[in-house]
Tab-separated table of C-alpha atoms and ligand atoms in Angstrom:
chain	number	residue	atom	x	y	z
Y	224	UNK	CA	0.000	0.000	0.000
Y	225	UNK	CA	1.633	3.638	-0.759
Y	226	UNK	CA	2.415	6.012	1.674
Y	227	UNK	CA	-0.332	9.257	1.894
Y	228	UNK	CA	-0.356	11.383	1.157
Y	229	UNK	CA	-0.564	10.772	-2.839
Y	230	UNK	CA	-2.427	11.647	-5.959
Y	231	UNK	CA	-4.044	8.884	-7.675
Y	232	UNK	CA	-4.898	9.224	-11.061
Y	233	UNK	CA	-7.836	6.466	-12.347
Y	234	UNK	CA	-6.938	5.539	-15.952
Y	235	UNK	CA	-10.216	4.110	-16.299
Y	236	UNK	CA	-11.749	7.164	-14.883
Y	237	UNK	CA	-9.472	9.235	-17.407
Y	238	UNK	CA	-10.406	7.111	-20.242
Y	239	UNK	CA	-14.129	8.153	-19.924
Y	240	UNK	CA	-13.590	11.770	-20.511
Y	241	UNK	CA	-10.580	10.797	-23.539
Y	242	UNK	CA	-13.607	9.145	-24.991
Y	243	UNK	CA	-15.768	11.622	-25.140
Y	244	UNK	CA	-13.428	13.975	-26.432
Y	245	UNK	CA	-12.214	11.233	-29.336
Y	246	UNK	CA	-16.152	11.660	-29.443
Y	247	UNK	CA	-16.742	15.131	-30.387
Y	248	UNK	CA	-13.721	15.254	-32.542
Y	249	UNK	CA	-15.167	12.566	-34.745
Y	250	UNK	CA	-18.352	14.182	-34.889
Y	251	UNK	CA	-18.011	17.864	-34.846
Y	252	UNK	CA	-14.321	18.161	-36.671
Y	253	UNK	CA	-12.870	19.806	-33.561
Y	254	UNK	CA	-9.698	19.624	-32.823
Y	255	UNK	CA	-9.209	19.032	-28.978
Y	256	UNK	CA	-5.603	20.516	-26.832
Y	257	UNK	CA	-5.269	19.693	-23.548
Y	258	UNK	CA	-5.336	23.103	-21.411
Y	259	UNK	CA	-1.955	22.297	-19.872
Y	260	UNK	CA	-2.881	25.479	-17.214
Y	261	UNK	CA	-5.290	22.926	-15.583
Y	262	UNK	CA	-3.315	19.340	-15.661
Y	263	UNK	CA	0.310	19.162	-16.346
Y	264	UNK	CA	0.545	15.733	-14.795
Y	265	UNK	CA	2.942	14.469	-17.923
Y	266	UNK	CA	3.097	10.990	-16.773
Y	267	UNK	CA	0.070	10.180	-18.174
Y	268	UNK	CA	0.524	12.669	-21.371
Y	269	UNK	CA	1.213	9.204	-23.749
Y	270	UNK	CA	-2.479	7.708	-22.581
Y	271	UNK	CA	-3.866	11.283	-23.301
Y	272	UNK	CA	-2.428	11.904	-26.751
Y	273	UNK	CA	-4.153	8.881	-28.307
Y	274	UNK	CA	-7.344	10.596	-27.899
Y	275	UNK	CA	-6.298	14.223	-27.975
Y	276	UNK	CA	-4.583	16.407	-31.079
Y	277	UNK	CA	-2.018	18.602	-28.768
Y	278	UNK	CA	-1.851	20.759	-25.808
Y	279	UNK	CA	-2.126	24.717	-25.232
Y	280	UNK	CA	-0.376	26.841	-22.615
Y	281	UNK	CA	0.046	29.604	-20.844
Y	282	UNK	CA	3.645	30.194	-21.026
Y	283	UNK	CA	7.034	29.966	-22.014
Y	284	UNK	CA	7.539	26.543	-19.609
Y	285	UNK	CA	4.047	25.344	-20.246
Y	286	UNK	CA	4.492	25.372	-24.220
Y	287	UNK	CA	7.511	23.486	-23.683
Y	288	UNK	CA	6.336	21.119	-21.791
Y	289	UNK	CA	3.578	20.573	-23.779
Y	290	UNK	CA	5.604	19.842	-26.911
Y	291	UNK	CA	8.185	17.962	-24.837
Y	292	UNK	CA	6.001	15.364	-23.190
Y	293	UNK	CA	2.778	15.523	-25.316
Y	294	UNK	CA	4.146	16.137	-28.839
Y	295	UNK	CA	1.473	16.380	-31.642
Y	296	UNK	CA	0.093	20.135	-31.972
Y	297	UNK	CA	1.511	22.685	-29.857
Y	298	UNK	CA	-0.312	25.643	-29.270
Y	299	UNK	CA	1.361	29.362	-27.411
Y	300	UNK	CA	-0.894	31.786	-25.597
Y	301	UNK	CA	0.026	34.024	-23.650
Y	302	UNK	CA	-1.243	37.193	-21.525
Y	303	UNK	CA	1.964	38.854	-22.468
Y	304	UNK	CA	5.210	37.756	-23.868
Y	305	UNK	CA	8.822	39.092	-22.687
Y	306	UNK	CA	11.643	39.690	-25.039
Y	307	UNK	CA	13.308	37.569	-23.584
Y	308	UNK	CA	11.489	34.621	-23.810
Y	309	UNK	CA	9.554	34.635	-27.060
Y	310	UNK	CA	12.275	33.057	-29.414
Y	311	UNK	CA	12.184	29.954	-27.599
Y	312	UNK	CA	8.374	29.972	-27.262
Y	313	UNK	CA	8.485	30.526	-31.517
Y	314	UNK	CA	10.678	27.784	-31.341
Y	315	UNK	CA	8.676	25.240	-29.508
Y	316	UNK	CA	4.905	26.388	-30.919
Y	317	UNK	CA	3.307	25.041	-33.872
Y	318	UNK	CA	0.641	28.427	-33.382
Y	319	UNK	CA	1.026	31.442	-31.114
Y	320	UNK	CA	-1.356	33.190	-30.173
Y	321	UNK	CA	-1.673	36.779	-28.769
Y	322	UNK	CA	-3.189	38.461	-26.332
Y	323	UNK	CA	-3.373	42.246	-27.666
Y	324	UNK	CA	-2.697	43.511	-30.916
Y	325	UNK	CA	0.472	45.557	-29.073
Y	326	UNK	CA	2.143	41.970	-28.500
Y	327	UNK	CA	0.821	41.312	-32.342
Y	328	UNK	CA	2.533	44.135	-33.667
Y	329	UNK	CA	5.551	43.798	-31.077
Y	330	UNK	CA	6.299	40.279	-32.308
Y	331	UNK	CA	4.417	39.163	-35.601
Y	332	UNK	CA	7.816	39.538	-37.589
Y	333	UNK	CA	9.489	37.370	-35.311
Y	334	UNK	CA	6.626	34.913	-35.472
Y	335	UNK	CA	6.117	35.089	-38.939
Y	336	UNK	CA	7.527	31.368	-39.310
Y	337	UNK	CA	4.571	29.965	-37.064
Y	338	UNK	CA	1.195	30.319	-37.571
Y	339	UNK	CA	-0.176	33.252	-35.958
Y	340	UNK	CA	-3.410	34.834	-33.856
Y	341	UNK	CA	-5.718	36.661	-31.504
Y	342	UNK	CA	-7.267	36.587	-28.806
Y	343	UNK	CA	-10.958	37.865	-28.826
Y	344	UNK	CA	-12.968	39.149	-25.734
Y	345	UNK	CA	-16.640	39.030	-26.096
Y	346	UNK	CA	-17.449	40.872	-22.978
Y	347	UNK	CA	-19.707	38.390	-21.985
Y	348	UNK	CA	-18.997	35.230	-20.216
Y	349	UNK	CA	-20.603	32.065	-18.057
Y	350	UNK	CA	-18.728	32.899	-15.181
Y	351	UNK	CA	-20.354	33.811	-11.526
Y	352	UNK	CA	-16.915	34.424	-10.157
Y	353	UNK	CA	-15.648	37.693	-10.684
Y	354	UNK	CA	-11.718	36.445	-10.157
Y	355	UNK	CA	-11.842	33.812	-12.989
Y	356	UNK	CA	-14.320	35.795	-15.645
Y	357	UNK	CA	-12.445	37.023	-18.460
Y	358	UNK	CA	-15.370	39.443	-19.467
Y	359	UNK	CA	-15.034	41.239	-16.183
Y	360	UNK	CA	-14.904	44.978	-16.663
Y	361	UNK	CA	-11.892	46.548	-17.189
Y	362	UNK	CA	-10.547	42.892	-18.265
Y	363	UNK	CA	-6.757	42.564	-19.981
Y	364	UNK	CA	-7.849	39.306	-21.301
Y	365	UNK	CA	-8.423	39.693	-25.135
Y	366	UNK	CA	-9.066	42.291	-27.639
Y	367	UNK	CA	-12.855	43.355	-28.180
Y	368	UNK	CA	-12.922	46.556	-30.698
Y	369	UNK	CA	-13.709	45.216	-34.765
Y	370	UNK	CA	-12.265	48.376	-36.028
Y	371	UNK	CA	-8.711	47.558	-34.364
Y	372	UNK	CA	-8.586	44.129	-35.245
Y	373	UNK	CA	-9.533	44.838	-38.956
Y	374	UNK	CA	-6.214	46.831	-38.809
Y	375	UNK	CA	-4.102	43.796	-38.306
Y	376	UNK	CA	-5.616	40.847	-39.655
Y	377	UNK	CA	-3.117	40.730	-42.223
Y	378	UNK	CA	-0.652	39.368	-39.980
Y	379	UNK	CA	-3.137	36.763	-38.563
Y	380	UNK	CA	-5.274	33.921	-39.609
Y	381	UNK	CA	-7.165	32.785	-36.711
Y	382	UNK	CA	-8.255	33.698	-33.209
Y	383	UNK	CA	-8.527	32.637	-29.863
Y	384	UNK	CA	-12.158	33.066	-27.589
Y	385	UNK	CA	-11.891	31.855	-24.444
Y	386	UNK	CA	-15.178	32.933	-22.414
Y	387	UNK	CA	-16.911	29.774	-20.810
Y	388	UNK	CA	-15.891	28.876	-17.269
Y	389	UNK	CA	-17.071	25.170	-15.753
Y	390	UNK	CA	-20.010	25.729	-18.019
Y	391	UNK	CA	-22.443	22.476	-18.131
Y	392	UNK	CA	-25.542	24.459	-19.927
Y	393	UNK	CA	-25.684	23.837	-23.389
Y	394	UNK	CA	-28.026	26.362	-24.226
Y	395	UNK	CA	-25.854	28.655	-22.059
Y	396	UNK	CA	-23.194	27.956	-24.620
Y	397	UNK	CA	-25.066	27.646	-27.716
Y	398	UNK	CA	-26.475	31.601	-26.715
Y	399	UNK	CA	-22.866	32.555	-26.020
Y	400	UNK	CA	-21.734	31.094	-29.102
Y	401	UNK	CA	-24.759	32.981	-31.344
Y	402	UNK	CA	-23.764	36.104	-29.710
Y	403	UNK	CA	-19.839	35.832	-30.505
Y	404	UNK	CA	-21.136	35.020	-34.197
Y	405	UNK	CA	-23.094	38.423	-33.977
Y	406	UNK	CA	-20.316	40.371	-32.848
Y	407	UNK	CA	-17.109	38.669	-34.400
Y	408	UNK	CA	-18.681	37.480	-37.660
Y	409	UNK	CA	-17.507	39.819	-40.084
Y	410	UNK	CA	-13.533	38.484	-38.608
Y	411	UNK	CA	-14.654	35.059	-38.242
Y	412	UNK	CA	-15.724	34.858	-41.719
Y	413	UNK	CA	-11.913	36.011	-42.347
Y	414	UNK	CA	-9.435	33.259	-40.658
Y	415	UNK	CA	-8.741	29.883	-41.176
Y	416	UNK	CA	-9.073	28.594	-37.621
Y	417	UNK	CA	-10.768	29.382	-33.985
Y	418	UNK	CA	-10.066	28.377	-30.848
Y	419	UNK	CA	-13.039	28.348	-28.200
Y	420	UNK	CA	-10.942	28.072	-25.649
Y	421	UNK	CA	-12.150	25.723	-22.463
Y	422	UNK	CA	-14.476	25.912	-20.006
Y	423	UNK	CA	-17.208	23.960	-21.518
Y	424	UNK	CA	-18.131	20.771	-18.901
Y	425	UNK	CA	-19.220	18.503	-21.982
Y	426	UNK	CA	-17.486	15.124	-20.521
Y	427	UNK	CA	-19.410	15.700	-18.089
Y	428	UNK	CA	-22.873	13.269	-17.097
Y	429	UNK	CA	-25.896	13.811	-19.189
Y	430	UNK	CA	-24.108	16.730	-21.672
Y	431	UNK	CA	-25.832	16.603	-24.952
Y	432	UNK	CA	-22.962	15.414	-26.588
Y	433	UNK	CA	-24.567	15.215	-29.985
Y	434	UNK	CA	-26.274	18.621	-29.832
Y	435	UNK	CA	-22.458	20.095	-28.999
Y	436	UNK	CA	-21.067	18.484	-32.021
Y	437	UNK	CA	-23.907	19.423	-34.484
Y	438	UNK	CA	-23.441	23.704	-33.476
Y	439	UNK	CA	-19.374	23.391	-33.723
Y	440	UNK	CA	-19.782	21.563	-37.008
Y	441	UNK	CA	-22.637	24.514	-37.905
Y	442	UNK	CA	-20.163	27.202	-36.761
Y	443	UNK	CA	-17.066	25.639	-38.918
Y	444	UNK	CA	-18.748	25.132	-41.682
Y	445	UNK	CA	-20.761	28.924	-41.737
Y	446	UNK	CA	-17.280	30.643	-41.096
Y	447	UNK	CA	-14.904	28.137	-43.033
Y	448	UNK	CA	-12.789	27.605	-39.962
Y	449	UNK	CA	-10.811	24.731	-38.116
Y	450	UNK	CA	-12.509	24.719	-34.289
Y	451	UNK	CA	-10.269	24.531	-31.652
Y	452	UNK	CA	-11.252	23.349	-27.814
Y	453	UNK	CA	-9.095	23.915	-25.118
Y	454	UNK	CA	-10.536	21.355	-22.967
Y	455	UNK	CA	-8.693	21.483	-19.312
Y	456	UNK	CA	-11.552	20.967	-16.488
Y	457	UNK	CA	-13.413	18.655	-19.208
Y	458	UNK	CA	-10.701	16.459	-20.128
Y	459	UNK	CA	-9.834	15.162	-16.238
Y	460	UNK	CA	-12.523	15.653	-14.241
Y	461	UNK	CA	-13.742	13.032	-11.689
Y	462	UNK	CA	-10.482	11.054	-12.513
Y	463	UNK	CA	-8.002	11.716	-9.525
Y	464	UNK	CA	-8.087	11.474	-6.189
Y	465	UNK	CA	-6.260	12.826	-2.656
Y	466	UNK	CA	-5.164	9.818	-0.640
Y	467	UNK	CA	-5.160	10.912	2.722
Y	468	UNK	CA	-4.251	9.445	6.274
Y	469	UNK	CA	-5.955	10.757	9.789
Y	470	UNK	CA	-3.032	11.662	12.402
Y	471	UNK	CA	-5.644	13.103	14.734
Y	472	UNK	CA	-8.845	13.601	16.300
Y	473	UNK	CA	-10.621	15.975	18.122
Y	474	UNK	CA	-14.077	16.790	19.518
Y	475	UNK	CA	-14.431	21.371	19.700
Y	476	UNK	CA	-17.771	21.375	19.671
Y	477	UNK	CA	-17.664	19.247	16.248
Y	478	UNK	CA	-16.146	16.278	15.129
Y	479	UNK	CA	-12.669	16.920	13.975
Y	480	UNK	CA	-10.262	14.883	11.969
Y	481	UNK	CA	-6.775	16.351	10.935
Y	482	UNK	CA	-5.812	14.323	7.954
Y	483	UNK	CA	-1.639	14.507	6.323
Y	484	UNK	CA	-2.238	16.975	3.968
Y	485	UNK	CA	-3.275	20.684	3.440
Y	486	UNK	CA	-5.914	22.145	1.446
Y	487	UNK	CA	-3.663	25.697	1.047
Y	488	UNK	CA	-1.097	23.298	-0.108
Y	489	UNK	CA	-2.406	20.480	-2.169
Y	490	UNK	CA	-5.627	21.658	-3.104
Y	491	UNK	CA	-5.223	25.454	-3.366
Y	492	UNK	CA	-7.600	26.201	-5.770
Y	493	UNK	CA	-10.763	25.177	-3.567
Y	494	UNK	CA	-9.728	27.730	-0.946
Y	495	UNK	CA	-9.593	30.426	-3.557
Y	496	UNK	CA	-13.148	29.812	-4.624
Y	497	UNK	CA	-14.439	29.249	-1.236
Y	498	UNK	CA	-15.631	25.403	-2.316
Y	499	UNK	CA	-15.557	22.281	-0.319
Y	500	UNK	CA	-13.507	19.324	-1.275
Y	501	UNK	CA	-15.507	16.103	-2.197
Y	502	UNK	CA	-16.038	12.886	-0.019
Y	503	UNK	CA	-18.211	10.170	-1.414
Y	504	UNK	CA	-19.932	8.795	-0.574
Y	505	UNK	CA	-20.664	11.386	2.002
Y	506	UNK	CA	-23.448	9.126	3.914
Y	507	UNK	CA	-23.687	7.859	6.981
Y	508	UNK	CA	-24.203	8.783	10.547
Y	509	UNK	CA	-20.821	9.842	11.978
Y	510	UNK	CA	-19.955	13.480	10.850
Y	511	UNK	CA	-16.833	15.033	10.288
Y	512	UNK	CA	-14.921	18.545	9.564
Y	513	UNK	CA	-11.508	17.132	7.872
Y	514	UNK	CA	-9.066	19.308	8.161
Y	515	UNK	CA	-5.898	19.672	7.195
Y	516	UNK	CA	-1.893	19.763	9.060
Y	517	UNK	CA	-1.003	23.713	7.864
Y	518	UNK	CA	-1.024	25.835	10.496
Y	519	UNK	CA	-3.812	28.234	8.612
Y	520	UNK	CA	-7.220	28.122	10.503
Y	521	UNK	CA	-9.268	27.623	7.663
Y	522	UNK	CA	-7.494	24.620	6.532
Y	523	UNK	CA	-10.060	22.783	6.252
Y	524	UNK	CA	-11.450	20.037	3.600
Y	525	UNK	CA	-15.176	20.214	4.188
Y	526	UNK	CA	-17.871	18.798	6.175
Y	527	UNK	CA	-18.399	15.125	5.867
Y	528	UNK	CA	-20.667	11.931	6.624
Y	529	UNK	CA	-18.809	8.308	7.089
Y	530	UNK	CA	-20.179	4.898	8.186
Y	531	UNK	CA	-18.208	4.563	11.097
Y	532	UNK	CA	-16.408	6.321	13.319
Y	533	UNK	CA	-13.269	7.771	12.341
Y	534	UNK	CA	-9.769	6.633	13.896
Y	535	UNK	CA	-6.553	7.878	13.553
Y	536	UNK	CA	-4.626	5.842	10.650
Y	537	UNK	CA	-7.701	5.571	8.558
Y	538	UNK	CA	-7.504	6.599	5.073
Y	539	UNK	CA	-9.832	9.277	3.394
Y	540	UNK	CA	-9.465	9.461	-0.579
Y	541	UNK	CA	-10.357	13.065	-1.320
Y	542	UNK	CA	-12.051	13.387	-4.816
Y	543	UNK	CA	-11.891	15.204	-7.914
Y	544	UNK	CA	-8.615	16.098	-6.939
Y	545	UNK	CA	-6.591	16.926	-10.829
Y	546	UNK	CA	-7.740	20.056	-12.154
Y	547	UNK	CA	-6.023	22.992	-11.044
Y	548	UNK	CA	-5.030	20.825	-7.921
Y	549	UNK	CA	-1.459	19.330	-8.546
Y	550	UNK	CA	-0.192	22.408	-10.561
Y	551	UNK	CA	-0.869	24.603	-7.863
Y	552	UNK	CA	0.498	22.500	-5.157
Y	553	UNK	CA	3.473	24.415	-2.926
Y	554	UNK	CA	5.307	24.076	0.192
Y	555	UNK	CA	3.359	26.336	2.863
Y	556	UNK	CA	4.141	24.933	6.001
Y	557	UNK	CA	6.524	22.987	4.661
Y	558	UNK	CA	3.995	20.336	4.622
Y	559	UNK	CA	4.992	16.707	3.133
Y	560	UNK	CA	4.180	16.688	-1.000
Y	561	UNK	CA	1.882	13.977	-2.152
Y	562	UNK	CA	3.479	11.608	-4.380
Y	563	UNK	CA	1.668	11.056	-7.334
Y	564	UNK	CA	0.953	7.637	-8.301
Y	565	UNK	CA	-1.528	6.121	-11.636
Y	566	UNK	CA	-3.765	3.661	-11.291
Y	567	UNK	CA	-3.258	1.519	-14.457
Y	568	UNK	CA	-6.799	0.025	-16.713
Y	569	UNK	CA	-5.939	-3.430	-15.085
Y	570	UNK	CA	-6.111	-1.843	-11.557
Y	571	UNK	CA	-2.908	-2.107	-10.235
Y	572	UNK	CA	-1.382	1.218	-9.068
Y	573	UNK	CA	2.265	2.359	-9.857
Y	574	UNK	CA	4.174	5.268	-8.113
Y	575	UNK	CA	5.415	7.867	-10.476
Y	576	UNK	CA	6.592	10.774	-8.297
Y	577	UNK	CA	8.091	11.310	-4.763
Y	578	UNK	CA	8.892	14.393	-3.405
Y	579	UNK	CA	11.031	14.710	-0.300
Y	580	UNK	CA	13.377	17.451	2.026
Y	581	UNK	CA	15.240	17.884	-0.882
Y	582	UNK	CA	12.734	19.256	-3.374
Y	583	UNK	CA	11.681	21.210	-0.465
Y	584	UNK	CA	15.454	22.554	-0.417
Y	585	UNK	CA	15.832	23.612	-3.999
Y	586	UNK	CA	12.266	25.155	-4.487
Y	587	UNK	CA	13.803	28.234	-2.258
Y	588	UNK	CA	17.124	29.479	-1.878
X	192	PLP	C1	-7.409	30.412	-22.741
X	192	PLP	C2	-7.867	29.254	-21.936
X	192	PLP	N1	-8.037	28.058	-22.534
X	192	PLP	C3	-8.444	26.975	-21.839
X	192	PLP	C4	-8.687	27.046	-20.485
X	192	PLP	C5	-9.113	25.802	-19.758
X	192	PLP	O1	-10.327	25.962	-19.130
X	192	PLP	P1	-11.051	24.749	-18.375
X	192	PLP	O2	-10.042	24.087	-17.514
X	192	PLP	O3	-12.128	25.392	-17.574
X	192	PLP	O4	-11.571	23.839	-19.439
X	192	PLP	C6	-8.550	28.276	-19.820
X	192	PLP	C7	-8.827	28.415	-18.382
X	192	PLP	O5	-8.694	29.400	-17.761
X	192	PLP	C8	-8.109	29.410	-20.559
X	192	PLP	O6	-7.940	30.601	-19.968
């Protein structure tokens, strides 16, 4: 049995989303990249490329990862490229995309061996948080204004529209998607290829998978482009978990359990948002506040139901625990790093990745 605390990534789990993206290719003539800002997890990059046509990044280390360990199409976005760095993201992007037509202008000569594009903002988005909607006023996240993109689309031929966040409503999308058409058209109708960015929960259950393909097939073939999906959230969800050991309990009023990990360091992004980690299958009649080892008050997992009591040594797996989870893991507290381990499609489970004092060391100086 491995040491906790670990991430576990499910192949079989995995392979149900990689499905339904080999899905939606097939059907809609999308082209799907892995959105390497949500799952960098390269170990199981070889599974993933059977089913997927590349990756897309953020940055300078993501694109290189991306055509380092995933190969096939390599996509470059960034919100802003140094001078420094953008002759090695050139070198290691099959597109690069831009953020504002000042990076455009700045580096389209340099780029001009790569295919190159924009970044649209629609002003509208499916966002409720205010932190992650890239329509919020006053956003730097895309270009908006025809007039000034007419002025450069000589030196581009495609864009980038990134506006859905975890959405799951179809019609929600569809509308979004109708309204981009409306405002964009007269561009669209211009390039060779769009990106729609991520965002859009269709691996998820009970998406209208078919009714997804049909309106990106209907939007390639009215504009004459090559759809893109950035699929990050979508293409991992439900397949990884937080292995987790109890090394205490306590009774404040509550049942507590401290478990050998940290939400501020291992699962970072549910603080952010203010959500509770998942348990399942959260029944039963003993309840539970997990918390984590960090020294932070609000360290703490959720509120939970289990069968039995809970003793010190038992194991908790944590759930939905890949997307934007293990790339934002650090070393507050200096609180062990879960390994990372893969559980294969005959079910045995293999450790990839051990962190120890050392990696500790070298992330500071
Ligand atoms: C440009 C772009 N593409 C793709 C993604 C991936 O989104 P998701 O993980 O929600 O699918 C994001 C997320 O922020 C993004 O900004």
């Amino acid at each position: 049995m491995l040491h906790t605390p670990y991430y576990l990534i499910d192949k079989t789990k995995l392979l149900r989303n990689m499905e339904k993206i080999a899905y939606v290719r097939e059907h809609s003539g999308a082209k799907a990249l892995l959105a390497l800002k949500c799952f960098a997890t390269w170990s199981v990059f070889d599974f993933m490329a059977d089913y997927m046509d590349g990756t897309t990044s953020s940055s300078l280390y993501e694109v290189r990862l991306g055509r380092e360990k995933f190969g096939k199409e390599t996509h470059a976005y960034s919100v802003a490229y140094s001078d420094g760095e953008i002759a090695e993201v050139i070198d290691n992007a099959d597109k690069i995309i831009f953020n504002s037509i000042s990076q455009l202008n700045r580096f389209a000569d340099q780029a001009s061996g790569i295919v190159r594009g924009l970044r649209l903002n629609p002003m509208v988005s499916s966002s409720s948080f205010d932190l992650a909607d890239p329509a919020r006023p006053f956003s730097r996240l895309g270009e908006w204004d025809v007039a000034k993109v007419e002025a450069v689309m000589d030196k581009i031929s495609g864009f980038m529209i990134h506006n859905n966040c975890e959405n799951a409503d179809f019609g929600l999308f569809d509308q979004m998607l109708g309204d981009i058409e409306t405002k964009f058209g007269s561009l669209l109708s211009r390039v060779e290829w769009v990106s729609l960015g991520g965002g859009i929960h269709f691996t998820g259950e009970n998406y209208p998978l078919d009714k997804f393909c049909a309106r990106l097939k209907a939007f390639s073939e009215k504009f004459g482009v090559q759809v893109y999906l950035e699929p990050g959230e979508a293409s991992i969800t439900q397949s990884t978990t937080l292995e987790v050991s109890v090394l205490d309990t306590l009774f404040n009023g509550k049942n507590l359990a401290i478990v050998d990990s940290s939400i501020e360091a291992h699962m970072l992004d549910l603080l952010i948002y203010r959500e509770n980690a998942k348990v399942s299958p959260n029944t039963g009649e003993h309840e539970y506040m997990i918390c984590g080892k960090s020294c932070l008050a609000g360290d703490v997992f959720g509120e939970f139901r289990f069968e039995n009591k809970i003793e010190i040594g038992d194991r908790i797996s944590i759930q939905d625990a890949a997307g934007y989870t293990m790339v934002k893991k650090n070393w507050f507290n200096g609180v062990g790093m879960p390994s990372i381990a893969i559980r294969e499609l005959d079910g045995t489970e293999r450790l990839v990745r051990e962190f120890d004092f050392n990696d500790y060391v070298s992330s500071l100086s």
